C-alpha positions as protocol buffer text, in pm:
chain_id: "A"
residue {
  index: 1
  type: MET
  ca { x: 1 y: 0 z: 0 }
}
residue {
  index: 2
  type: THR
  ca { x: 146 y: 334 z: -106 }
}
residue {
  index: 3
  type: ASP
  ca { x: 63 y: 690 z: -16 }
}
residue {
  index: 4
  type: SER
  ca { x: -79 y: 926 z: -277 }
}
residue {
  index: 5
  type: PRO
  ca { x: 63 y: 1280 z: -314 }
}
residue {
  index: 6
  type: THR
  ca { x: -223 y: 1408 z: -96 }
}
residue {
  index: 7
  type: GLY
  ca { x: -135 y: 1173 z: 188 }
}
residue {
  index: 8
  type: ALA
  ca { x: -438 y: 945 z: 148 }
}
residue {
  index: 9
  type: ALA
  ca { x: -386 y: 572 z: 123 }
}
residue {
  index: 10
  type: ARG
  ca { x: -464 y: 420 z: -213 }
}
residue {
  index: 11
  type: ALA
  ca { x: -654 y: 94 z: -195 }
}
residue {
  index: 12
  type: PRO
  ca { x: -517 y: -190 z: -404 }
}
residue {
  index: 13
  type: ASP
  ca { x: -716 y: -287 z: -713 }
}
residue {
  index: 14
  type: HIS
  ca { x: -858 y: -634 z: -635 }
}
residue {
  index: 15
  type: ARG
  ca { x: -1062 y: -653 z: -954 }
}
residue {
  index: 16
  type: PRO
  ca { x: -977 y: -940 z: -1187 }
}
residue {
  index: 17
  type: ALA
  ca { x: -766 y: -844 z: -1484 }
}
residue {
  index: 18
  type: ARG
  ca { x: -1053 y: -917 z: -1723 }
}
residue {
  index: 19
  type: SER
  ca { x: -1277 y: -652 z: -1559 }
}
residue {
  index: 20
  type: ARG
  ca { x: -1016 y: -376 z: -1543 }
}
residue {
  index: 21
  type: PRO
  ca { x: -1032 y: -104 z: -1808 }
}
residue {
  index: 22
  type: ARG
  ca { x: -794 y: -166 z: -2093 }
}
residue {
  index: 23
  type: ARG
  ca { x: -569 y: 103 z: -2226 }
}
residue {
  index: 24
  type: GLY
  ca { x: -349 y: 125 z: -2528 }
}
residue {
  index: 25
  type: ALA
  ca { x: -372 y: 118 z: -2904 }
}
residue {
  index: 26
  type: GLY
  ca { x: -628 y: -165 z: -2908 }
}
residue {
  index: 27
  type: GLY
  ca { x: -900 y: 54 z: -2758 }
}
residue {
  index: 28
  type: GLY
  ca { x: -839 y: 329 z: -3012 }
}
residue {
  index: 29
  type: VAL
  ca { x: -863 y: 81 z: -3301 }
}
residue {
  index: 30
  type: ARG
  ca { x: -1195 y: -50 z: -3169 }
}
residue {
  index: 31
  type: HIS
  ca { x: -1328 y: 304 z: -3145 }
}
residue {
  index: 32
  type: LEU
  ca { x: -1228 y: 371 z: -3504 }
}
residue {
  index: 33
  type: LEU
  ca { x: -1406 y: 52 z: -3612 }
}
residue {
  index: 34
  type: LEU
  ca { x: -1723 y: 174 z: -3445 }
}
residue {
  index: 35
  type: LEU
  ca { x: -1696 y: 497 z: -3642 }
}
residue {
  index: 36
  type: ALA
  ca { x: -1619 y: 321 z: -3968 }
}
residue {
  index: 37
  type: PRO
  ca { x: -1983 y: 277 z: -4092 }
}
residue {
  index: 38
  type: ALA
  ca { x: -2067 y: 644 z: -4033 }
}
residue {
  index: 39
  type: LEU
  ca { x: -1740 y: 759 z: -4191 }
}
residue {
  index: 40
  type: LEU
  ca { x: -1796 y: 533 z: -4491 }
}
residue {
  index: 41
  type: MET
  ca { x: -2146 y: 673 z: -4542 }
}
residue {
  index: 42
  type: LEU
  ca { x: -2014 y: 1030 z: -4521 }
}
residue {
  index: 43
  type: LEU
  ca { x: -1743 y: 953 z: -4773 }
}
residue {
  index: 44
  type: VAL
  ca { x: -1975 y: 781 z: -5021 }
}
residue {
  index: 45
  type: PHE
  ca { x: -2283 y: 1002 z: -4998 }
}
residue {
  index: 46
  type: PHE
  ca { x: -2131 y: 1342 z: -4907 }
}
residue {
  index: 47
  type: ALA
  ca { x: -1757 y: 1376 z: -4967 }
}
residue {
  index: 48
  type: TYR
  ca { x: -1750 y: 1204 z: -5309 }
}
residue {
  index: 49
  type: PRO
  ca { x: -2050 y: 1394 z: -5458 }
}
residue {
  index: 50
  type: LEU
  ca { x: -1912 y: 1721 z: -5320 }
}
residue {
  index: 51
  type: ALA
  ca { x: -1570 y: 1649 z: -5470 }
}
residue {
  index: 52
  type: ASP
  ca { x: -1732 y: 1566 z: -5804 }
}
residue {
  index: 53
  type: ILE
  ca { x: -1926 y: 1895 z: -5802 }
}
residue {
  index: 54
  type: VAL
  ca { x: -1604 y: 2086 z: -5735 }
}
residue {
  index: 55
  type: ARG
  ca { x: -1431 y: 1894 z: -6016 }
}
residue {
  index: 56
  type: GLN
  ca { x: -1704 y: 1981 z: -6264 }
}
residue {
  index: 57
  type: ALA
  ca { x: -1692 y: 2346 z: -6160 }
}
residue {
  index: 58
  type: PHE
  ca { x: -1327 y: 2364 z: -6268 }
}
residue {
  index: 59
  type: THR
  ca { x: -1332 y: 2124 z: -6566 }
}
residue {
  index: 60
  type: GLU
  ca { x: -1671 y: 2153 z: -6746 }
}
residue {
  index: 61
  type: PRO
  ca { x: -1687 y: 2234 z: -7033 }
}
residue {
  index: 62
  type: GLU
  ca { x: -1312 y: 2310 z: -7029 }
}
residue {
  index: 63
  type: PRO
  ca { x: -1050 y: 2327 z: -6751 }
}
residue {
  index: 64
  type: GLY
  ca { x: -998 y: 2663 z: -6585 }
}
residue {
  index: 65
  type: LEU
  ca { x: -1185 y: 2935 z: -6401 }
}
residue {
  index: 66
  type: GLY
  ca { x: -1420 y: 3016 z: -6689 }
}
residue {
  index: 67
  type: ASN
  ca { x: -1733 y: 2908 z: -6498 }
}
residue {
  index: 68
  type: PHE
  ca { x: -1651 y: 3132 z: -6203 }
}
residue {
  index: 69
  type: ARG
  ca { x: -1557 y: 3423 z: -6430 }
}
residue {
  index: 70
  type: GLU
  ca { x: -1885 y: 3392 z: -6618 }
}
residue {
  index: 71
  type: LEU
  ca { x: -2077 y: 3357 z: -6293 }
}
residue {
  index: 72
  type: LEU
  ca { x: -1928 y: 3668 z: -6134 }
}
residue {
  index: 73
  type: ASP
  ca { x: -1968 y: 3873 z: -6452 }
}
residue {
  index: 74
  type: ASP
  ca { x: -2342 y: 3800 z: -6460 }
}
residue {
  index: 75
  type: PRO
  ca { x: -2540 y: 4059 z: -6257 }
}
residue {
  index: 76
  type: THR
  ca { x: -2817 y: 3803 z: -6211 }
}
residue {
  index: 77
  type: THR
  ca { x: -2585 y: 3598 z: -5991 }
}
residue {
  index: 78
  type: VAL
  ca { x: -2536 y: 3884 z: -5750 }
}
residue {
  index: 79
  type: ARG
  ca { x: -2911 y: 3951 z: -5735 }
}
residue {
  index: 80
  type: VAL
  ca { x: -2995 y: 3585 z: -5674 }
}
residue {
  index: 81
  type: LEU
  ca { x: -2725 y: 3545 z: -5409 }
}
residue {
  index: 82
  type: THR
  ca { x: -2831 y: 3867 z: -5234 }
}
residue {
  index: 83
  type: ARG
  ca { x: -3197 y: 3763 z: -5244 }
}
residue {
  index: 84
  type: THR
  ca { x: -3110 y: 3423 z: -5097 }
}
residue {
  index: 85
  type: LEU
  ca { x: -2904 y: 3575 z: -4814 }
}
residue {
  index: 86
  type: LEU
  ca { x: -3177 y: 3828 z: -4732 }
}
residue {
  index: 87
  type: MET
  ca { x: -3444 y: 3556 z: -4732 }
}
residue {
  index: 88
  type: ALA
  ca { x: -3233 y: 3337 z: -4503 }
}
residue {
  index: 89
  type: LEU
  ca { x: -3179 y: 3634 z: -4269 }
}
residue {
  index: 90
  type: VAL
  ca { x: -3551 y: 3718 z: -4259 }
}
residue {
  index: 91
  type: VAL
  ca { x: -3645 y: 3354 z: -4195 }
}
residue {
  index: 92
  type: ALA
  ca { x: -3385 y: 3318 z: -3918 }
}
residue {
  index: 93
  type: ALA
  ca { x: -3497 y: 3642 z: -3747 }
}
residue {
  index: 94
  type: THR
  ca { x: -3868 y: 3550 z: -3771 }
}
residue {
  index: 95
  type: THR
  ca { x: -3819 y: 3199 z: -3637 }
}
residue {
  index: 96
  type: LEU
  ca { x: -3614 y: 3342 z: -3350 }
}
residue {
  index: 97
  type: LEU
  ca { x: -3891 y: 3588 z: -3259 }
}
residue {
  index: 98
  type: LEU
  ca { x: -4147 y: 3306 z: -3261 }
}
residue {
  index: 99
  type: ALA
  ca { x: -3934 y: 3035 z: -3102 }
}
residue {
  index: 100
  type: TYR
  ca { x: -3780 y: 3230 z: -2811 }
}
residue {
  index: 101
  type: PRO
  ca { x: -4102 y: 3282 z: -2608 }
}
residue {
  index: 102
  type: TYR
  ca { x: -4219 y: 2932 z: -2703 }
}
residue {
  index: 103
  type: ALA
  ca { x: -3899 y: 2771 z: -2573 }
}
residue {
  index: 104
  type: TYR
  ca { x: -3915 y: 2987 z: -2260 }
}
residue {
  index: 105
  type: LEU
  ca { x: -4270 y: 2868 z: -2197 }
}
residue {
  index: 106
  type: MET
  ca { x: -4152 y: 2509 z: -2222 }
}
residue {
  index: 107
  type: THR
  ca { x: -3906 y: 2570 z: -1937 }
}
residue {
  index: 108
  type: VAL
  ca { x: -4160 y: 2719 z: -1692 }
}
residue {
  index: 109
  type: THR
  ca { x: -4461 y: 2487 z: -1744 }
}
residue {
  index: 110
  type: GLY
  ca { x: -4528 y: 2154 z: -1578 }
}
residue {
  index: 111
  type: ALA
  ca { x: -4430 y: 1816 z: -1716 }
}
residue {
  index: 112
  type: LYS
  ca { x: -4764 y: 1745 z: -1891 }
}
residue {
  index: 113
  type: ALA
  ca { x: -4784 y: 2087 z: -2056 }
}
residue {
  index: 114
  type: ARG
  ca { x: -4419 y: 2057 z: -2159 }
}
residue {
  index: 115
  type: ALA
  ca { x: -4488 y: 1721 z: -2321 }
}
residue {
  index: 116
  type: VAL
  ca { x: -4775 y: 1873 z: -2521 }
}
residue {
  index: 117
  type: LEU
  ca { x: -4559 y: 2167 z: -2631 }
}
residue {
  index: 118
  type: MET
  ca { x: -4279 y: 1931 z: -2731 }
}
residue {
  index: 119
  type: ALA
  ca { x: -4522 y: 1719 z: -2932 }
}
residue {
  index: 120
  type: LEU
  ca { x: -4639 y: 2031 z: -3118 }
}
residue {
  index: 121
  type: VAL
  ca { x: -4276 y: 2113 z: -3199 }
}
residue {
  index: 122
  type: LEU
  ca { x: -4208 y: 1763 z: -3330 }
}
residue {
  index: 123
  type: LEU
  ca { x: -4536 y: 1737 z: -3522 }
}
residue {
  index: 124
  type: PRO
  ca { x: -4391 y: 1890 z: -3844 }
}
residue {
  index: 125
  type: PHE
  ca { x: -4129 y: 1613 z: -3852 }
}
residue {
  index: 126
  type: TRP
  ca { x: -4411 y: 1358 z: -3873 }
}
residue {
  index: 127
  type: THR
  ca { x: -4580 y: 1533 z: -4168 }
}
residue {
  index: 128
  type: SER
  ca { x: -4469 y: 1515 z: -4530 }
}
residue {
  index: 129
  type: LEU
  ca { x: -4295 y: 1828 z: -4654 }
}
residue {
  index: 130
  type: MET
  ca { x: -4486 y: 1811 z: -4981 }
}
residue {
  index: 131
  type: ALA
  ca { x: -4819 y: 1788 z: -4797 }
}
residue {
  index: 132
  type: ARG
  ca { x: -4731 y: 2094 z: -4592 }
}
residue {
  index: 133
  type: ASN
  ca { x: -4629 y: 2292 z: -4900 }
}
residue {
  index: 134
  type: PHE
  ca { x: -4951 y: 2207 z: -5085 }
}
residue {
  index: 135
  type: ALA
  ca { x: -5145 y: 2309 z: -4776 }
}
residue {
  index: 136
  type: TRP
  ca { x: -4967 y: 2647 z: -4786 }
}
residue {
  index: 137
  type: ILE
  ca { x: -5060 y: 2679 z: -5156 }
}
residue {
  index: 138
  type: VAL
  ca { x: -5426 y: 2652 z: -5057 }
}
residue {
  index: 139
  type: LEU
  ca { x: -5384 y: 2900 z: -4773 }
}
residue {
  index: 140
  type: LEU
  ca { x: -5182 y: 3159 z: -4966 }
}
residue {
  index: 141
  type: GLN
  ca { x: -5357 y: 3158 z: -5303 }
}
residue {
  index: 142
  type: ASP
  ca { x: -5605 y: 3425 z: -5418 }
}
residue {
  index: 143
  type: GLY
  ca { x: -5918 y: 3394 z: -5206 }
}
residue {
  index: 144
  type: GLY
  ca { x: -5743 y: 3172 z: -4955 }
}
residue {
  index: 145
  type: PRO
  ca { x: -5770 y: 3213 z: -4578 }
}
residue {
  index: 146
  type: LEU
  ca { x: -5447 y: 3415 z: -4571 }
}
residue {
  index: 147
  type: GLY
  ca { x: -5540 y: 3625 z: -4874 }
}
residue {
  index: 148
  type: MET
  ca { x: -5634 y: 3904 z: -4634 }
}
residue {
  index: 149
  type: LEU
  ca { x: -5263 y: 3950 z: -4564 }
}
residue {
  index: 150
  type: GLY
  ca { x: -5202 y: 4058 z: -4923 }
}
residue {
  index: 151
  type: PRO
  ca { x: -5273 y: 4430 z: -4863 }
}
residue {
  index: 152
  type: LEU
  ca { x: -5013 y: 4433 z: -4586 }
}
residue {
  index: 153
  type: PHE
  ca { x: -4748 y: 4352 z: -4850 }
}
residue {
  index: 154
  type: GLY
  ca { x: -4884 y: 4575 z: -5125 }
}
residue {
  index: 155
  type: ARG
  ca { x: -5073 y: 4298 z: -5302 }
}
residue {
  index: 156
  type: GLY
  ca { x: -5417 y: 4457 z: -5298 }
}
residue {
  index: 157
  type: GLY
  ca { x: -5680 y: 4185 z: -5298 }
}
residue {
  index: 158
  type: HIS
  ca { x: -5439 y: 3915 z: -5417 }
}
residue {
  index: 159
  type: GLY
  ca { x: -5295 y: 3636 z: -5206 }
}
residue {
  index: 160
  type: LEU
  ca { x: -4931 y: 3578 z: -5118 }
}
residue {
  index: 161
  type: LEU
  ca { x: -4873 y: 3277 z: -5342 }
}
residue {
  index: 162
  type: GLY
  ca { x: -4581 y: 3343 z: -5577 }
}
residue {
  index: 163
  type: THR
  ca { x: -4432 y: 3616 z: -5359 }
}
residue {
  index: 164
  type: ALA
  ca { x: -4131 y: 3642 z: -5131 }
}
residue {
  index: 165
  type: PRO
  ca { x: -4347 y: 3690 z: -4817 }
}
residue {
  index: 166
  type: GLY
  ca { x: -4536 y: 3371 z: -4902 }
}
residue {
  index: 167
  type: VAL
  ca { x: -4209 y: 3181 z: -4939 }
}
residue {
  index: 168
  type: ALA
  ca { x: -4086 y: 3322 z: -4609 }
}
residue {
  index: 169
  type: ILE
  ca { x: -4404 y: 3211 z: -4429 }
}
residue {
  index: 170
  type: GLY
  ca { x: -4370 y: 2857 z: -4560 }
}
residue {
  index: 171
  type: MET
  ca { x: -4000 y: 2838 z: -4472 }
}
residue {
  index: 172
  type: VAL
  ca { x: -4060 y: 2970 z: -4120 }
}
residue {
  index: 173
  type: GLN
  ca { x: -4318 y: 2699 z: -4056 }
}
residue {
  index: 174
  type: VAL
  ca { x: -4081 y: 2428 z: -4179 }
}
residue {
  index: 175
  type: LEU
  ca { x: -3774 y: 2553 z: -3991 }
}
residue {
  index: 176
  type: LEU
  ca { x: -3934 y: 2660 z: -3663 }
}
residue {
  index: 177
  type: PRO
  ca { x: -3851 y: 2332 z: -3480 }
}
residue {
  index: 178
  type: TYR
  ca { x: -3483 y: 2377 z: -3568 }
}
residue {
  index: 179
  type: MET
  ca { x: -3489 y: 2701 z: -3368 }
}
residue {
  index: 180
  type: VAL
  ca { x: -3704 y: 2584 z: -3076 }
}
residue {
  index: 181
  type: LEU
  ca { x: -3504 y: 2274 z: -2988 }
}
residue {
  index: 182
  type: PRO
  ca { x: -3158 y: 2440 z: -2947 }
}
residue {
  index: 183
  type: LEU
  ca { x: -3318 y: 2725 z: -2750 }
}
residue {
  index: 184
  type: TYR
  ca { x: -3497 y: 2483 z: -2518 }
}
residue {
  index: 185
  type: ALA
  ca { x: -3181 y: 2276 z: -2469 }
}
residue {
  index: 186
  type: VAL
  ca { x: -2996 y: 2586 z: -2344 }
}
residue {
  index: 187
  type: MET
  ca { x: -3281 y: 2748 z: -2152 }
}
residue {
  index: 188
  type: SER
  ca { x: -3360 y: 2431 z: -1958 }
}
residue {
  index: 189
  type: GLY
  ca { x: -3010 y: 2444 z: -1806 }
}
residue {
  index: 190
  type: ILE
  ca { x: -3028 y: 2807 z: -1685 }
}
residue {
  index: 191
  type: ASP
  ca { x: -3042 y: 2843 z: -1309 }
}
residue {
  index: 192
  type: ARG
  ca { x: -3362 y: 3040 z: -1252 }
}
residue {
  index: 193
  type: ARG
  ca { x: -3255 y: 3127 z: -899 }
}
residue {
  index: 194
  type: LEU
  ca { x: -3026 y: 3385 z: -1057 }
}
residue {
  index: 195
  type: LEU
  ca { x: -3337 y: 3576 z: -1160 }
}
residue {
  index: 196
  type: SER
  ca { x: -3476 y: 3550 z: -806 }
}
residue {
  index: 197
  type: ALA
  ca { x: -3146 y: 3679 z: -670 }
}
residue {
  index: 198
  type: ALA
  ca { x: -3152 y: 3973 z: -913 }
}
residue {
  index: 199
  type: SER
  ca { x: -3509 y: 4051 z: -808 }
}
residue {
  index: 200
  type: GLY
  ca { x: -3404 y: 4042 z: -442 }
}
residue {
  index: 201
  type: LEU
  ca { x: -3128 y: 4290 z: -519 }
}
residue {
  index: 202
  type: GLY
  ca { x: -3378 y: 4535 z: -667 }
}
residue {
  index: 203
  type: ALA
  ca { x: -3365 y: 4455 z: -1038 }
}
residue {
  index: 204
  type: GLY
  ca { x: -3691 y: 4464 z: -1233 }
}
residue {
  index: 205
  type: ARG
  ca { x: -3807 y: 4177 z: -1449 }
}
residue {
  index: 206
  type: PHE
  ca { x: -3691 y: 4338 z: -1771 }
}
residue {
  index: 207
  type: THR
  ca { x: -3351 y: 4428 z: -1622 }
}
residue {
  index: 208
  type: ALA
  ca { x: -3303 y: 4075 z: -1488 }
}
residue {
  index: 209
  type: PHE
  ca { x: -3399 y: 3932 z: -1825 }
}
residue {
  index: 210
  type: ARG
  ca { x: -3169 y: 4166 z: -2017 }
}
residue {
  index: 211
  type: ARG
  ca { x: -2868 y: 4135 z: -1787 }
}
residue {
  index: 212
  type: ILE
  ca { x: -2893 y: 3768 z: -1685 }
}
residue {
  index: 213
  type: TYR
  ca { x: -3135 y: 3546 z: -1878 }
}
residue {
  index: 214
  type: LEU
  ca { x: -3073 y: 3677 z: -2228 }
}
residue {
  index: 215
  type: PRO
  ca { x: -2690 y: 3650 z: -2209 }
}
residue {
  index: 216
  type: LEU
  ca { x: -2715 y: 3297 z: -2069 }
}
residue {
  index: 217
  type: SER
  ca { x: -2950 y: 3195 z: -2352 }
}
residue {
  index: 218
  type: MET
  ca { x: -2725 y: 3338 z: -2624 }
}
residue {
  index: 219
  type: PRO
  ca { x: -2559 y: 3000 z: -2704 }
}
residue {
  index: 220
  type: GLY
  ca { x: -2902 y: 2866 z: -2797 }
}
residue {
  index: 221
  type: VAL
  ca { x: -2981 y: 3180 z: -2997 }
}
residue {
  index: 222
  type: ILE
  ca { x: -2655 y: 3153 z: -3191 }
}
residue {
  index: 223
  type: ALA
  ca { x: -2691 y: 2777 z: -3250 }
}
residue {
  index: 224
  type: GLY
  ca { x: -3053 y: 2796 z: -3362 }
}
residue {
  index: 225
  type: SER
  ca { x: -3004 y: 3106 z: -3578 }
}
residue {
  index: 226
  type: THR
  ca { x: -2701 y: 2954 z: -3748 }
}
residue {
  index: 227
  type: LEU
  ca { x: -2880 y: 2625 z: -3815 }
}
residue {
  index: 228
  type: VAL
  ca { x: -3190 y: 2793 z: -3960 }
}
residue {
  index: 229
  type: PHE
  ca { x: -2984 y: 3039 z: -4164 }
}
residue {
  index: 230
  type: VAL
  ca { x: -2770 y: 2768 z: -4323 }
}
residue {
  index: 231
  type: LEU
  ca { x: -3070 y: 2546 z: -4396 }
}
residue {
  index: 232
  type: SER
  ca { x: -3250 y: 2842 z: -4555 }
}
residue {
  index: 233
  type: LEU
  ca { x: -2964 y: 2900 z: -4798 }
}
residue {
  index: 234
  type: GLY
  ca { x: -3018 y: 2564 z: -4965 }
}
residue {
  index: 235
  type: PHE
  ca { x: -3399 y: 2547 z: -4959 }
}
residue {
  index: 236
  type: TYR
  ca { x: -3542 y: 2422 z: -5289 }
}
residue {
  index: 237
  type: ILE
  ca { x: -3890 y: 2264 z: -5268 }
}
residue {
  index: 238
  type: THR
  ca { x: -4067 y: 2535 z: -5067 }
}
residue {
  index: 239
  type: PRO
  ca { x: -3942 y: 2834 z: -5276 }
}
residue {
  index: 240
  type: LYS
  ca { x: -4016 y: 2643 z: -5597 }
}
residue {
  index: 241
  type: LEU
  ca { x: -4377 y: 2565 z: -5501 }
}
residue {
  index: 242
  type: LEU
  ca { x: -4465 y: 2884 z: -5314 }
}
residue {
  index: 243
  type: GLY
  ca { x: -4249 y: 3133 z: -5503 }
}
residue {
  index: 244
  type: SER
  ca { x: -4211 y: 3246 z: -5864 }
}
residue {
  index: 245
  type: PRO
  ca { x: -3930 y: 3232 z: -6123 }
}
residue {
  index: 246
  type: LYS
  ca { x: -3882 y: 3608 z: -6082 }
}
residue {
  index: 247
  type: GLU
  ca { x: -3788 y: 3556 z: -5716 }
}
residue {
  index: 248
  type: SER
  ca { x: -3573 y: 3246 z: -5759 }
}
residue {
  index: 249
  type: MET
  ca { x: -3316 y: 3155 z: -5496 }
}
residue {
  index: 250
  type: VAL
  ca { x: -2978 y: 2992 z: -5540 }
}
residue {
  index: 251
  type: ALA
  ca { x: -3103 y: 2632 z: -5522 }
}
residue {
  index: 252
  type: GLN
  ca { x: -3364 y: 2700 z: -5791 }
}
residue {
  index: 253
  type: VAL
  ca { x: -3108 y: 2856 z: -6024 }
}
residue {
  index: 254
  type: ILE
  ca { x: -2876 y: 2560 z: -5975 }
}
residue {
  index: 255
  type: GLY
  ca { x: -3164 y: 2323 z: -6050 }
}
residue {
  index: 256
  type: THR
  ca { x: -3247 y: 2513 z: -6368 }
}
residue {
  index: 257
  type: LYS
  ca { x: -2885 y: 2499 z: -6485 }
}
residue {
  index: 258
  type: VAL
  ca { x: -2876 y: 2122 z: -6435 }
}
residue {
  index: 259
  type: GLU
  ca { x: -3225 y: 2021 z: -6552 }
}
residue {
  index: 260
  type: LYS
  ca { x: -3291 y: 2259 z: -6842 }
}
residue {
  index: 261
  type: LEU
  ca { x: -2959 y: 2409 z: -6954 }
}
residue {
  index: 262
  type: LEU
  ca { x: -2740 y: 2104 z: -6884 }
}
residue {
  index: 263
  type: ASP
  ca { x: -2477 y: 2349 z: -6759 }
}
residue {
  index: 264
  type: PHE
  ca { x: -2314 y: 2121 z: -6503 }
}
residue {
  index: 265
  type: GLY
  ca { x: -2001 y: 2335 z: -6481 }
}
residue {
  index: 266
  type: GLY
  ca { x: -2199 y: 2654 z: -6413 }
}
residue {
  index: 267
  type: ALA
  ca { x: -2418 y: 2475 z: -6157 }
}
residue {
  index: 268
  type: GLY
  ca { x: -2106 y: 2340 z: -5987 }
}
residue {
  index: 269
  type: ALA
  ca { x: -1948 y: 2686 z: -5980 }
}
residue {
  index: 270
  type: PHE
  ca { x: -2264 y: 2834 z: -5824 }
}
residue {
  index: 271
  type: SER
  ca { x: -2269 y: 2549 z: -5571 }
}
residue {
  index: 272
  type: VAL
  ca { x: -1905 y: 2609 z: -5480 }
}
residue {
  index: 273
  type: LEU
  ca { x: -1976 y: 2981 z: -5442 }
}
residue {
  index: 274
  type: LEU
  ca { x: -2269 y: 2910 z: -5210 }
}
residue {
  index: 275
  type: LEU
  ca { x: -2057 y: 2661 z: -5014 }
}
residue {
  index: 276
  type: ALA
  ca { x: -1779 y: 2919 z: -4976 }
}
residue {
  index: 277
  type: VAL
  ca { x: -2024 y: 3185 z: -4851 }
}
residue {
  index: 278
  type: THR
  ca { x: -2177 y: 2937 z: -4605 }
}
residue {
  index: 279
  type: ALA
  ca { x: -1836 y: 2828 z: -4474 }
}
residue {
  index: 280
  type: LEU
  ca { x: -1732 y: 3192 z: -4433 }
}
residue {
  index: 281
  type: LEU
  ca { x: -2047 y: 3272 z: -4234 }
}
residue {
  index: 282
  type: LEU
  ca { x: -2005 y: 2964 z: -4014 }
}
residue {
  index: 283
  type: ALA
  ca { x: -1644 y: 3057 z: -3942 }
}
residue {
  index: 284
  type: LEU
  ca { x: -1754 y: 3410 z: -3853 }
}
residue {
  index: 285
  type: VAL
  ca { x: -2029 y: 3284 z: -3622 }
}
residue {
  index: 286
  type: ALA
  ca { x: -1790 y: 3039 z: -3455 }
}
residue {
  index: 287
  type: ARG
  ca { x: -1539 y: 3318 z: -3394 }
}
residue {
  index: 288
  type: VAL
  ca { x: -1806 y: 3548 z: -3252 }
}
residue {
  index: 289
  type: GLY
  ca { x: -1935 y: 3265 z: -3032 }
}
residue {
  index: 290
  type: ARG
  ca { x: -1591 y: 3194 z: -2891 }
}
residue {
  index: 291
  type: ALA
  ca { x: -1521 y: 3559 z: -2823 }
}
residue {
  index: 292
  type: GLY
  ca { x: -1866 y: 3648 z: -2691 }
}
residue {
  index: 293
  type: GLY
  ca { x: -1953 y: 3385 z: -2432 }
}
residue {
  index: 294
  type: ALA
  ca { x: -2226 y: 3527 z: -2208 }
}
residue {
  index: 295
  type: PRO
  ca { x: -2169 y: 3903 z: -2193 }
}
residue {
  index: 296
  type: GLY
  ca { x: -2235 y: 4084 z: -1873 }
}
residue {
  index: 297
  type: LEU
  ca { x: -2168 y: 3788 z: -1644 }
}
residue {
  index: 298
  type: PRO
  ca { x: -1839 y: 3664 z: -1505 }
}
residue {
  index: 299
  type: GLY
  ca { x: -1742 y: 3325 z: -1634 }
}
residue {
  index: 300
  type: GLY
  ca { x: -1956 y: 3341 z: -1949 }
}
residue {
  index: 301
  type: GLY
  ca { x: -2220 y: 3076 z: -2000 }
}
residue {
  index: 302
  type: ALA
  ca { x: -2102 y: 2867 z: -1706 }
}
residue {
  index: 303
  type: ALA
  ca { x: -2267 y: 3111 z: -1469 }
}
residue {
  index: 304
  type: GLY
  ca { x: -2607 y: 2962 z: -1542 }
}
residue {
  index: 305
  type: ARG
  ca { x: -2500 y: 2609 z: -1459 }
}
residue {
  index: 306
  type: GLY
  ca { x: -2427 y: 2674 z: -1095 }
}
residue {
  index: 307
  type: GLY
  ca { x: -2144 y: 2568 z: -873 }
}
residue {
  index: 308
  type: PRO
  ca { x: -2093 y: 2241 z: -692 }
}
residue {
  index: 309
  type: ALA
  ca { x: -2326 y: 2335 z: -407 }
}
residue {
  index: 310
  type: ASP
  ca { x: -2627 y: 2473 z: -590 }
}
residue {
  index: 311
  type: GLY
  ca { x: -2832 y: 2159 z: -636 }
}
residue {
  index: 312
  type: ASN
  ca { x: -2981 y: 2091 z: -977 }
}
residue {
  index: 313
  type: GLY
  ca { x: -2987 y: 2455 z: -1083 }
}
residue {
  index: 314
  type: LYS
  ca { x: -3367 y: 2490 z: -1100 }
}
residue {
  index: 315
  type: ASP
  ca { x: -3655 y: 2610 z: -891 }
}
residue {
  index: 316
  type: GLY
  ca { x: -3918 y: 2370 z: -777 }
}
């Protein structure tokens, strides 16, 4: 029996050798074998098609940067890319405004009400995307139940089908769960006793929310907004069914180049451009997230998790 550096006696390990944890290269190899099916699927169904798209962008119809030069010289490309980025930004902001109070409500209700709210969030995943889009066609068309919203967008007595607002409404409905779930995951771990402590120190509800709750929920806001924004950039079915050719987004233009023009090189170049813009935005968000933390509170986001003596970090 030997003494540890802290002076406490270390009990001998009487477990049989077969039950002791194994260390060494063998364990790492087994872990890699467990990852092999997922890695193989990523290579076959993601990495290889992506590499082939990049190859075609630089080689079809002839090797070089001709596809990118033609793409950047076309003013339509800038308009379509700008329209897609603006649509993704509007959809992300709208889903955030709708999802934030909904996710907050899920954290303060009882178990039964929370289960109902969670089921409502997951319900879109159990419904066909095509069925939802055709339902929106009925709702947004001229004379439809939402036709009354047309005057709000300068449409007179016409509906919103074939317009950018109609596309945004359909995309928000589809992507709302992708904002609610990250927000709820973060909000459910915030120690609500911090708000009670702020109230006891004289802070009003709005001040406590602005100085404590909102900064602690920012990781969920950033994660959900990034996820919805990136998914919006590549949306195809909803803009195609609810929008119009005059308001095409990047995915629709790429589809037209492939299906009707057989311009695989141009479609690949546009895909690479969209991928580069997406990667740049993700890198920017990641950098802001690392530098931001939870502003206004010492220790960043860890302040909402509580220390070792604060119980489970929630009120009863």
